Amino acid sequence: MKGVRWRKGQIKGEELTTLKKLLCSDLTYSEIARAMNRKGKSLNNYAQKIYRKYEVKTRVGLVIKLLQNEIQHQRGPSLPQE
C-alpha cells in the first residue's frame, strides 16, 4: 500500500488483503487478531494505518470506502454523451 510504511517482517501482501476483509466483517478486533495469529495491540496499529491510508476513521467508514472503490472500478470509464 503506498503511503503506509510497514516495518520489515510486518503485515503485507495477501495477509494485508485478509486483514482488510476481516475488518469488513462482524468480528471483533480480538477475534480478528486470533484468526491472524497476531496480538490485539499490533492488529489495532495495523488497522489504524489502513484507516489513515483510506482517509476514514472507523471500520464502517472503511467498508463504505472499499464499496465505493469497488463500484467505481466495476463501472469502468463512462461513455461520452452525444
PDB file of N, CA and C in Angstrom:
ATOM      1  N   MET A   1       0.851  -1.175   0.000  1.00  0.00           N
ATOM      2  CA  MET A   1       0.000   0.000   0.000  1.00  0.00           C
ATOM      3  C   MET A   1       0.889   1.228   0.000  1.00  0.00           C
ATOM      4  N   LYS A   2       0.734   2.060  -0.964  1.00  0.00           N
ATOM      5  CA  LYS A   2       1.504   3.293  -0.989  1.00  0.00           C
ATOM      6  C   LYS A   2       1.018   4.224   0.106  1.00  0.00           C
ATOM      7  N   GLY A   3       1.954   4.955   0.686  1.00  0.00           N
ATOM      8  CA  GLY A   3       1.586   5.911   1.720  1.00  0.00           C
ATOM      9  C   GLY A   3       1.549   5.328   3.118  1.00  0.00           C
ATOM     10  N   VAL A   4       1.685   4.019   3.230  1.00  0.00           N
ATOM     11  CA  VAL A   4       1.697   3.382   4.538  1.00  0.00           C
ATOM     12  C   VAL A   4       3.048   2.706   4.692  1.00  0.00           C
ATOM     13  N   ARG A   5       3.742   2.997   5.760  1.00  0.00           N
ATOM     14  CA  ARG A   5       5.063   2.412   5.993  1.00  0.00           C
ATOM     15  C   ARG A   5       4.920   1.213   6.915  1.00  0.00           C
ATOM     16  N   TRP A   6       5.192   0.046   6.377  1.00  0.00           N
ATOM     17  CA  TRP A   6       5.183  -1.165   7.172  1.00  0.00           C
ATOM     18  C   TRP A   6       6.623  -1.488   7.510  1.00  0.00           C
ATOM     19  N   ARG A   7       6.872  -1.894   8.717  1.00  0.00           N
ATOM     20  CA  ARG A   7       8.217  -2.298   9.105  1.00  0.00           C
ATOM     21  C   ARG A   7       8.520  -3.666   8.517  1.00  0.00           C
ATOM     22  N   LYS A   8       9.798  -3.918   8.318  1.00  0.00           N
ATOM     23  CA  LYS A   8      10.223  -5.192   7.757  1.00  0.00           C
ATOM     24  C   LYS A   8       9.673  -6.350   8.594  1.00  0.00           C
ATOM     25  N   GLY A   9       9.126  -7.347   7.896  1.00  0.00           N
ATOM     26  CA  GLY A   9       8.594  -8.514   8.584  1.00  0.00           C
ATOM     27  C   GLY A   9       7.173  -8.346   9.074  1.00  0.00           C
ATOM     28  N   GLN A  10       6.573  -7.190   8.823  1.00  0.00           N
ATOM     29  CA  GLN A  10       5.205  -6.984   9.281  1.00  0.00           C
ATOM     30  C   GLN A  10       4.218  -7.361   8.185  1.00  0.00           C
ATOM     31  N   ILE A  11       2.989  -7.064   8.429  1.00  0.00           N
ATOM     32  CA  ILE A  11       1.883  -7.458   7.567  1.00  0.00           C
ATOM     33  C   ILE A  11       1.988  -6.838   6.171  1.00  0.00           C
ATOM     34  N   LYS A  12       1.759  -7.651   5.133  1.00  0.00           N
ATOM     35  CA  LYS A  12       1.803  -7.161   3.753  1.00  0.00           C
ATOM     36  C   LYS A  12       1.185  -8.200   2.833  1.00  0.00           C
ATOM     37  N   GLY A  13       1.015  -7.854   1.581  1.00  0.00           N
ATOM     38  CA  GLY A  13       0.533  -8.778   0.562  1.00  0.00           C
ATOM     39  C   GLY A  13      -0.801  -9.415   0.894  1.00  0.00           C
ATOM     40  N   GLU A  14      -0.816 -10.737   0.783  1.00  0.00           N
ATOM     41  CA  GLU A  14      -2.050 -11.498   0.998  1.00  0.00           C
ATOM     42  C   GLU A  14      -2.574 -11.333   2.422  1.00  0.00           C
ATOM     43  N   GLU A  15      -1.664 -11.233   3.379  1.00  0.00           N
ATOM     44  CA  GLU A  15      -2.078 -11.047   4.774  1.00  0.00           C
ATOM     45  C   GLU A  15      -2.777  -9.699   4.944  1.00  0.00           C
ATOM     46  N   LEU A  16      -2.306  -8.675   4.239  1.00  0.00           N
ATOM     47  CA  LEU A  16      -2.941  -7.357   4.289  1.00  0.00           C
ATOM     48  C   LEU A  16      -4.339  -7.423   3.679  1.00  0.00           C
ATOM     49  N   THR A  17      -4.476  -8.128   2.565  1.00  0.00           N
ATOM     50  CA  THR A  17      -5.788  -8.308   1.933  1.00  0.00           C
ATOM     51  C   THR A  17      -6.733  -9.024   2.888  1.00  0.00           C
ATOM     52  N   THR A  18      -6.233 -10.059   3.554  1.00  0.00           N
ATOM     53  CA  THR A  18      -7.040 -10.789   4.537  1.00  0.00           C
ATOM     54  C   THR A  18      -7.479  -9.864   5.659  1.00  0.00           C
ATOM     55  N   LEU A  19      -6.561  -9.032   6.160  1.00  0.00           N
ATOM     56  CA  LEU A  19      -6.905  -8.101   7.235  1.00  0.00           C
ATOM     57  C   LEU A  19      -8.007  -7.154   6.795  1.00  0.00           C
ATOM     58  N   LYS A  20      -7.921  -6.598   5.588  1.00  0.00           N
ATOM     59  CA  LYS A  20      -8.967  -5.684   5.117  1.00  0.00           C
ATOM     60  C   LYS A  20     -10.315  -6.404   5.059  1.00  0.00           C
ATOM     61  N   LYS A  21     -10.317  -7.649   4.583  1.00  0.00           N
ATOM     62  CA  LYS A  21     -11.567  -8.418   4.532  1.00  0.00           C
ATOM     63  C   LYS A  21     -12.119  -8.651   5.931  1.00  0.00           C
ATOM     64  N   LEU A  22     -11.237  -9.004   6.875  1.00  0.00           N
ATOM     65  CA  LEU A  22     -11.687  -9.261   8.244  1.00  0.00           C
ATOM     66  C   LEU A  22     -12.179  -7.981   8.920  1.00  0.00           C
ATOM     67  N   LEU A  23     -11.544  -6.844   8.625  1.00  0.00           N
ATOM     68  CA  LEU A  23     -12.017  -5.578   9.186  1.00  0.00           C
ATOM     69  C   LEU A  23     -13.419  -5.248   8.678  1.00  0.00           C
ATOM     70  N   CYS A  24     -13.748  -5.748   7.501  1.00  0.00           N
ATOM     71  CA  CYS A  24     -15.074  -5.507   6.928  1.00  0.00           C
ATOM     72  C   CYS A  24     -16.080  -6.572   7.366  1.00  0.00           C
ATOM     73  N   SER A  25     -15.695  -7.410   8.305  1.00  0.00           N
ATOM     74  CA  SER A  25     -16.590  -8.445   8.822  1.00  0.00           C
ATOM     75  C   SER A  25     -17.200  -7.989  10.141  1.00  0.00           C
ATOM     76  N   ASP A  26     -17.969  -8.884  10.734  1.00  0.00           N
ATOM     77  CA  ASP A  26     -18.624  -8.591  12.010  1.00  0.00           C
ATOM     78  C   ASP A  26     -17.773  -9.047  13.199  1.00  0.00           C
ATOM     79  N   LEU A  27     -16.525  -9.461  12.943  1.00  0.00           N
ATOM     80  CA  LEU A  27     -15.651  -9.936  14.014  1.00  0.00           C
ATOM     81  C   LEU A  27     -15.114  -8.781  14.846  1.00  0.00           C
ATOM     82  N   THR A  28     -14.820  -9.062  16.101  1.00  0.00           N
ATOM     83  CA  THR A  28     -14.177  -8.059  16.958  1.00  0.00           C
ATOM     84  C   THR A  28     -12.685  -8.029  16.648  1.00  0.00           C
ATOM     85  N   TYR A  29     -11.996  -6.983  17.138  1.00  0.00           N
ATOM     86  CA  TYR A  29     -10.548  -6.920  16.950  1.00  0.00           C
ATOM     87  C   TYR A  29      -9.870  -8.155  17.564  1.00  0.00           C
ATOM     88  N   SER A  30     -10.335  -8.589  18.707  1.00  0.00           N
ATOM     89  CA  SER A  30      -9.753  -9.770  19.363  1.00  0.00           C
ATOM     90  C   SER A  30      -9.919 -11.015  18.503  1.00  0.00           C
ATOM     91  N   GLU A  31     -11.093 -11.183  17.923  1.00  0.00           N
ATOM     92  CA  GLU A  31     -11.344 -12.345  17.062  1.00  0.00           C
ATOM     93  C   GLU A  31     -10.491 -12.288  15.796  1.00  0.00           C
ATOM     94  N   ILE A  32     -10.348 -11.108  15.230  1.00  0.00           N
ATOM     95  CA  ILE A  32      -9.514 -10.939  14.033  1.00  0.00           C
ATOM     96  C   ILE A  32      -8.060 -11.247  14.376  1.00  0.00           C
ATOM     97  N   ALA A  33      -7.583 -10.743  15.496  1.00  0.00           N
ATOM     98  CA  ALA A  33      -6.206 -10.987  15.930  1.00  0.00           C
ATOM     99  C   ALA A  33      -5.960 -12.479  16.099  1.00  0.00           C
ATOM    100  N   ARG A  34      -6.905 -13.171  16.732  1.00  0.00           N
ATOM    101  CA  ARG A  34      -6.775 -14.623  16.903  1.00  0.00           C
ATOM    102  C   ARG A  34      -6.729 -15.334  15.554  1.00  0.00           C
ATOM    103  N   ALA A  35      -7.605 -14.931  14.630  1.00  0.00           N
ATOM    104  CA  ALA A  35      -7.668 -15.559  13.309  1.00  0.00           C
ATOM    105  C   ALA A  35      -6.368 -15.368  12.530  1.00  0.00           C
ATOM    106  N   MET A  36      -5.675 -14.262  12.795  1.00  0.00           N
ATOM    107  CA  MET A  36      -4.442 -13.952  12.075  1.00  0.00           C
ATOM    108  C   MET A  36      -3.192 -14.274  12.889  1.00  0.00           C
ATOM    109  N   ASN A  37      -3.367 -14.884  14.048  1.00  0.00           N
ATOM    110  CA  ASN A  37      -2.243 -15.188  14.942  1.00  0.00           C
ATOM    111  C   ASN A  37      -1.427 -13.942  15.248  1.00  0.00           C
ATOM    112  N   ARG A  38      -2.110 -12.869  15.578  1.00  0.00           N
ATOM    113  CA  ARG A  38      -1.485 -11.594  15.936  1.00  0.00           C
ATOM    114  C   ARG A  38      -1.958 -11.179  17.315  1.00  0.00           C
ATOM    115  N   LYS A  39      -1.244 -10.246  17.904  1.00  0.00           N
ATOM    116  CA  LYS A  39      -1.673  -9.661  19.172  1.00  0.00           C
ATOM    117  C   LYS A  39      -2.678  -8.557  18.875  1.00  0.00           C
ATOM    118  N   GLY A  40      -3.631  -8.378  19.767  1.00  0.00           N
ATOM    119  CA  GLY A  40      -4.662  -7.359  19.572  1.00  0.00           C
ATOM    120  C   GLY A  40      -4.094  -5.967  19.389  1.00  0.00           C
ATOM    121  N   LYS A  41      -3.065  -5.633  20.151  1.00  0.00           N
ATOM    122  CA  LYS A  41      -2.454  -4.291  20.071  1.00  0.00           C
ATOM    123  C   LYS A  41      -1.829  -4.047  18.703  1.00  0.00           C
ATOM    124  N   SER A  42      -1.085  -5.034  18.192  1.00  0.00           N
ATOM    125  CA  SER A  42      -0.454  -4.841  16.880  1.00  0.00           C
ATOM    126  C   SER A  42      -1.509  -4.779  15.788  1.00  0.00           C
ATOM    127  N   LEU A  43      -2.572  -5.580  15.915  1.00  0.00           N
ATOM    128  CA  LEU A  43      -3.645  -5.549  14.931  1.00  0.00           C
ATOM    129  C   LEU A  43      -4.306  -4.180  14.914  1.00  0.00           C
ATOM    130  N   ASN A  44      -4.533  -3.601  16.079  1.00  0.00           N
ATOM    131  CA  ASN A  44      -5.122  -2.271  16.158  1.00  0.00           C
ATOM    132  C   ASN A  44      -4.227  -1.250  15.453  1.00  0.00           C
ATOM    133  N   ASN A  45      -2.907  -1.367  15.637  1.00  0.00           N
ATOM    134  CA  ASN A  45      -1.985  -0.452  14.959  1.00  0.00           C
ATOM    135  C   ASN A  45      -2.064  -0.592  13.443  1.00  0.00           C
ATOM    136  N   TYR A  46      -2.126  -1.841  12.950  1.00  0.00           N
ATOM    137  CA  TYR A  46      -2.252  -2.061  11.506  1.00  0.00           C
ATOM    138  C   TYR A  46      -3.560  -1.468  10.985  1.00  0.00           C
ATOM    139  N   ALA A  47      -4.636  -1.701  11.744  1.00  0.00           N
ATOM    140  CA  ALA A  47      -5.944  -1.184  11.334  1.00  0.00           C
ATOM    141  C   ALA A  47      -5.914   0.342  11.237  1.00  0.00           C
ATOM    142  N   GLN A  48      -5.303   0.997  12.204  1.00  0.00           N
ATOM    143  CA  GLN A  48      -5.237   2.460  12.190  1.00  0.00           C
ATOM    144  C   GLN A  48      -4.466   2.966  10.973  1.00  0.00           C
ATOM    145  N   LYS A  49      -3.418   2.258  10.571  1.00  0.00           N
ATOM    146  CA  LYS A  49      -2.667   2.643   9.369  1.00  0.00           C
ATOM    147  C   LYS A  49      -3.528   2.501   8.118  1.00  0.00           C
ATOM    148  N   ILE A  50      -4.320   1.438   8.069  1.00  0.00           N
ATOM    149  CA  ILE A  50      -5.226   1.244   6.928  1.00  0.00           C
ATOM    150  C   ILE A  50      -6.269   2.354   6.899  1.00  0.00           C
ATOM    151  N   TYR A  51      -6.814   2.695   8.070  1.00  0.00           N
ATOM    152  CA  TYR A  51      -7.811   3.766   8.127  1.00  0.00           C
ATOM    153  C   TYR A  51      -7.222   5.085   7.621  1.00  0.00           C
ATOM    154  N   ARG A  52      -5.989   5.383   8.033  1.00  0.00           N
ATOM    155  CA  ARG A  52      -5.350   6.625   7.560  1.00  0.00           C
ATOM    156  C   ARG A  52      -5.135   6.584   6.053  1.00  0.00           C
ATOM    157  N   LYS A  53      -4.721   5.431   5.532  1.00  0.00           N
ATOM    158  CA  LYS A  53      -4.488   5.285   4.095  1.00  0.00           C
ATOM    159  C   LYS A  53      -5.764   5.597   3.318  1.00  0.00           C
ATOM    160  N   TYR A  54      -6.884   5.090   3.784  1.00  0.00           N
ATOM    161  CA  TYR A  54      -8.159   5.286   3.090  1.00  0.00           C
ATOM    162  C   TYR A  54      -8.902   6.534   3.563  1.00  0.00           C
ATOM    163  N   GLU A  55      -8.278   7.288   4.450  1.00  0.00           N
ATOM    164  CA  GLU A  55      -8.845   8.534   4.965  1.00  0.00           C
ATOM    165  C   GLU A  55     -10.215   8.331   5.590  1.00  0.00           C
ATOM    166  N   VAL A  56     -10.300   7.313   6.471  1.00  0.00           N
ATOM    167  CA  VAL A  56     -11.519   7.032   7.224  1.00  0.00           C
ATOM    168  C   VAL A  56     -11.159   6.942   8.702  1.00  0.00           C
ATOM    169  N   LYS A  57     -12.166   6.964   9.551  1.00  0.00           N
ATOM    170  CA  LYS A  57     -11.931   6.936  10.992  1.00  0.00           C
ATOM    171  C   LYS A  57     -12.423   5.661  11.671  1.00  0.00           C
ATOM    172  N   THR A  58     -13.264   4.897  10.976  1.00  0.00           N
ATOM    173  CA  THR A  58     -13.877   3.726  11.597  1.00  0.00           C
ATOM    174  C   THR A  58     -13.911   2.551  10.630  1.00  0.00           C
ATOM    175  N   ARG A  59     -14.250   1.382  11.180  1.00  0.00           N
ATOM    176  CA  ARG A  59     -14.422   0.202  10.326  1.00  0.00           C
ATOM    177  C   ARG A  59     -15.571   0.405   9.352  1.00  0.00           C
ATOM    178  N   VAL A  60     -16.628   1.045   9.804  1.00  0.00           N
ATOM    179  CA  VAL A  60     -17.767   1.315   8.920  1.00  0.00           C
ATOM    180  C   VAL A  60     -17.329   2.224   7.766  1.00  0.00           C
ATOM    181  N   GLY A  61     -16.536   3.242   8.099  1.00  0.00           N
ATOM    182  CA  GLY A  61     -16.017   4.128   7.059  1.00  0.00           C
ATOM    183  C   GLY A  61     -15.165   3.373   6.059  1.00  0.00           C
ATOM    184  N   LEU A  62     -14.366   2.407   6.532  1.00  0.00           N
ATOM    185  CA  LEU A  62     -13.539   1.592   5.642  1.00  0.00           C
ATOM    186  C   LEU A  62     -14.405   0.773   4.700  1.00  0.00           C
ATOM    187  N   VAL A  63     -15.443   0.145   5.237  1.00  0.00           N
ATOM    188  CA  VAL A  63     -16.355  -0.650   4.410  1.00  0.00           C
ATOM    189  C   VAL A  63     -16.975   0.219   3.320  1.00  0.00           C
ATOM    190  N   ILE A  64     -17.462   1.391   3.701  1.00  0.00           N
ATOM    191  CA  ILE A  64     -18.086   2.290   2.731  1.00  0.00           C
ATOM    192  C   ILE A  64     -17.088   2.681   1.651  1.00  0.00           C
ATOM    193  N   LYS A  65     -15.873   3.055   2.048  1.00  0.00           N
ATOM    194  CA  LYS A  65     -14.851   3.479   1.085  1.00  0.00           C
ATOM    195  C   LYS A  65     -14.488   2.344   0.129  1.00  0.00           C
ATOM    196  N   LEU A  66     -14.315   1.134   0.669  1.00  0.00           N
ATOM    197  CA  LEU A  66     -13.978  -0.004  -0.180  1.00  0.00           C
ATOM    198  C   LEU A  66     -15.116  -0.345  -1.134  1.00  0.00           C
ATOM    199  N   LEU A  67     -16.349  -0.239  -0.665  1.00  0.00           N
ATOM    200  CA  LEU A  67     -17.503  -0.472  -1.548  1.00  0.00           C
ATOM    201  C   LEU A  67     -17.577   0.580  -2.650  1.00  0.00           C
ATOM    202  N   GLN A  68     -17.338   1.823  -2.299  1.00  0.00           N
ATOM    203  CA  GLN A  68     -17.336   2.888  -3.303  1.00  0.00           C
ATOM    204  C   GLN A  68     -16.257   2.634  -4.353  1.00  0.00           C
ATOM    205  N   ASN A  69     -15.070   2.242  -3.906  1.00  0.00           N
ATOM    206  CA  ASN A  69     -13.982   1.942  -4.835  1.00  0.00           C
ATOM    207  C   ASN A  69     -14.346   0.776  -5.740  1.00  0.00           C
ATOM    208  N   GLU A  70     -14.985  -0.241  -5.181  1.00  0.00           N
ATOM    209  CA  GLU A  70     -15.402  -1.414  -5.953  1.00  0.00           C
ATOM    210  C   GLU A  70     -16.427  -1.017  -7.022  1.00  0.00           C
ATOM    211  N   ILE A  71     -17.401  -0.198  -6.644  1.00  0.00           N
ATOM    212  CA  ILE A  71     -18.435   0.235  -7.586  1.00  0.00           C
ATOM    213  C   ILE A  71     -17.816   1.048  -8.709  1.00  0.00           C
ATOM    214  N   GLN A  72     -16.928   1.971  -8.379  1.00  0.00           N
ATOM    215  CA  GLN A  72     -16.273   2.782  -9.400  1.00  0.00           C
ATOM    216  C   GLN A  72     -15.429   1.916 -10.323  1.00  0.00           C
ATOM    217  N   HIS A  73     -14.772   0.918  -9.771  1.00  0.00           N
ATOM    218  CA  HIS A  73     -13.932   0.031 -10.565  1.00  0.00           C
ATOM    219  C   HIS A  73     -14.778  -0.792 -11.534  1.00  0.00           C
ATOM    220  N   GLN A  74     -15.964  -1.233 -11.106  1.00  0.00           N
ATOM    221  CA  GLN A  74     -16.834  -2.056 -11.937  1.00  0.00           C
ATOM    222  C   GLN A  74     -17.474  -1.259 -13.060  1.00  0.00           C
ATOM    223  N   ARG A  75     -17.733   0.019 -12.815  1.00  0.00           N
ATOM    224  CA  ARG A  75     -18.367   0.870 -13.835  1.00  0.00           C
ATOM    225  C   ARG A  75     -17.495   1.039 -15.059  1.00  0.00           C
ATOM    226  N   GLY A  76     -16.208   1.214 -14.826  1.00  0.00           N
ATOM    227  CA  GLY A  76     -15.299   1.479 -15.931  1.00  0.00           C
ATOM    228  C   GLY A  76     -15.474   2.921 -16.408  1.00  0.00           C
ATOM    229  N   PRO A  77     -14.809   3.274 -17.482  1.00  0.00           N
ATOM    230  CA  PRO A  77     -14.909   4.649 -17.988  1.00  0.00           C
ATOM    231  C   PRO A  77     -16.313   4.929 -18.510  1.00  0.00           C
ATOM    232  N   SER A  78     -16.772   6.134 -18.282  1.00  0.00           N
ATOM    233  CA  SER A  78     -18.106   6.490 -18.780  1.00  0.00           C
ATOM    234  C   SER A  78     -18.023   6.877 -20.251  1.00  0.00           C
ATOM    235  N   LEU A  79     -19.107   6.616 -20.935  1.00  0.00           N
ATOM    236  CA  LEU A  79     -19.165   6.946 -22.369  1.00  0.00           C
ATOM    237  C   LEU A  79     -19.495   8.414 -22.561  1.00  0.00           C
ATOM    238  N   PRO A  80     -18.900   9.040 -23.562  1.00  0.00           N
ATOM    239  CA  PRO A  80     -19.224  10.444 -23.814  1.00  0.00           C
ATOM    240  C   PRO A  80     -20.676  10.582 -24.256  1.00  0.00           C
ATOM    241  N   GLN A  81     -21.301  11.654 -23.808  1.00  0.00           N
ATOM    242  CA  GLN A  81     -22.701  11.897 -24.194  1.00  0.00           C
ATOM    243  C   GLN A  81     -22.758  12.609 -25.530  1.00  0.00           C
ATOM    244  N   GLU A  82     -23.773  12.282 -26.324  1.00  0.00           N
ATOM    245  CA  GLU A  82     -23.923  12.937 -27.644  1.00  0.00           C
ATOM    246  C   GLU A  82     -24.769  14.169 -27.537  1.00  0.00           C
TER     247      GLU A  82
END
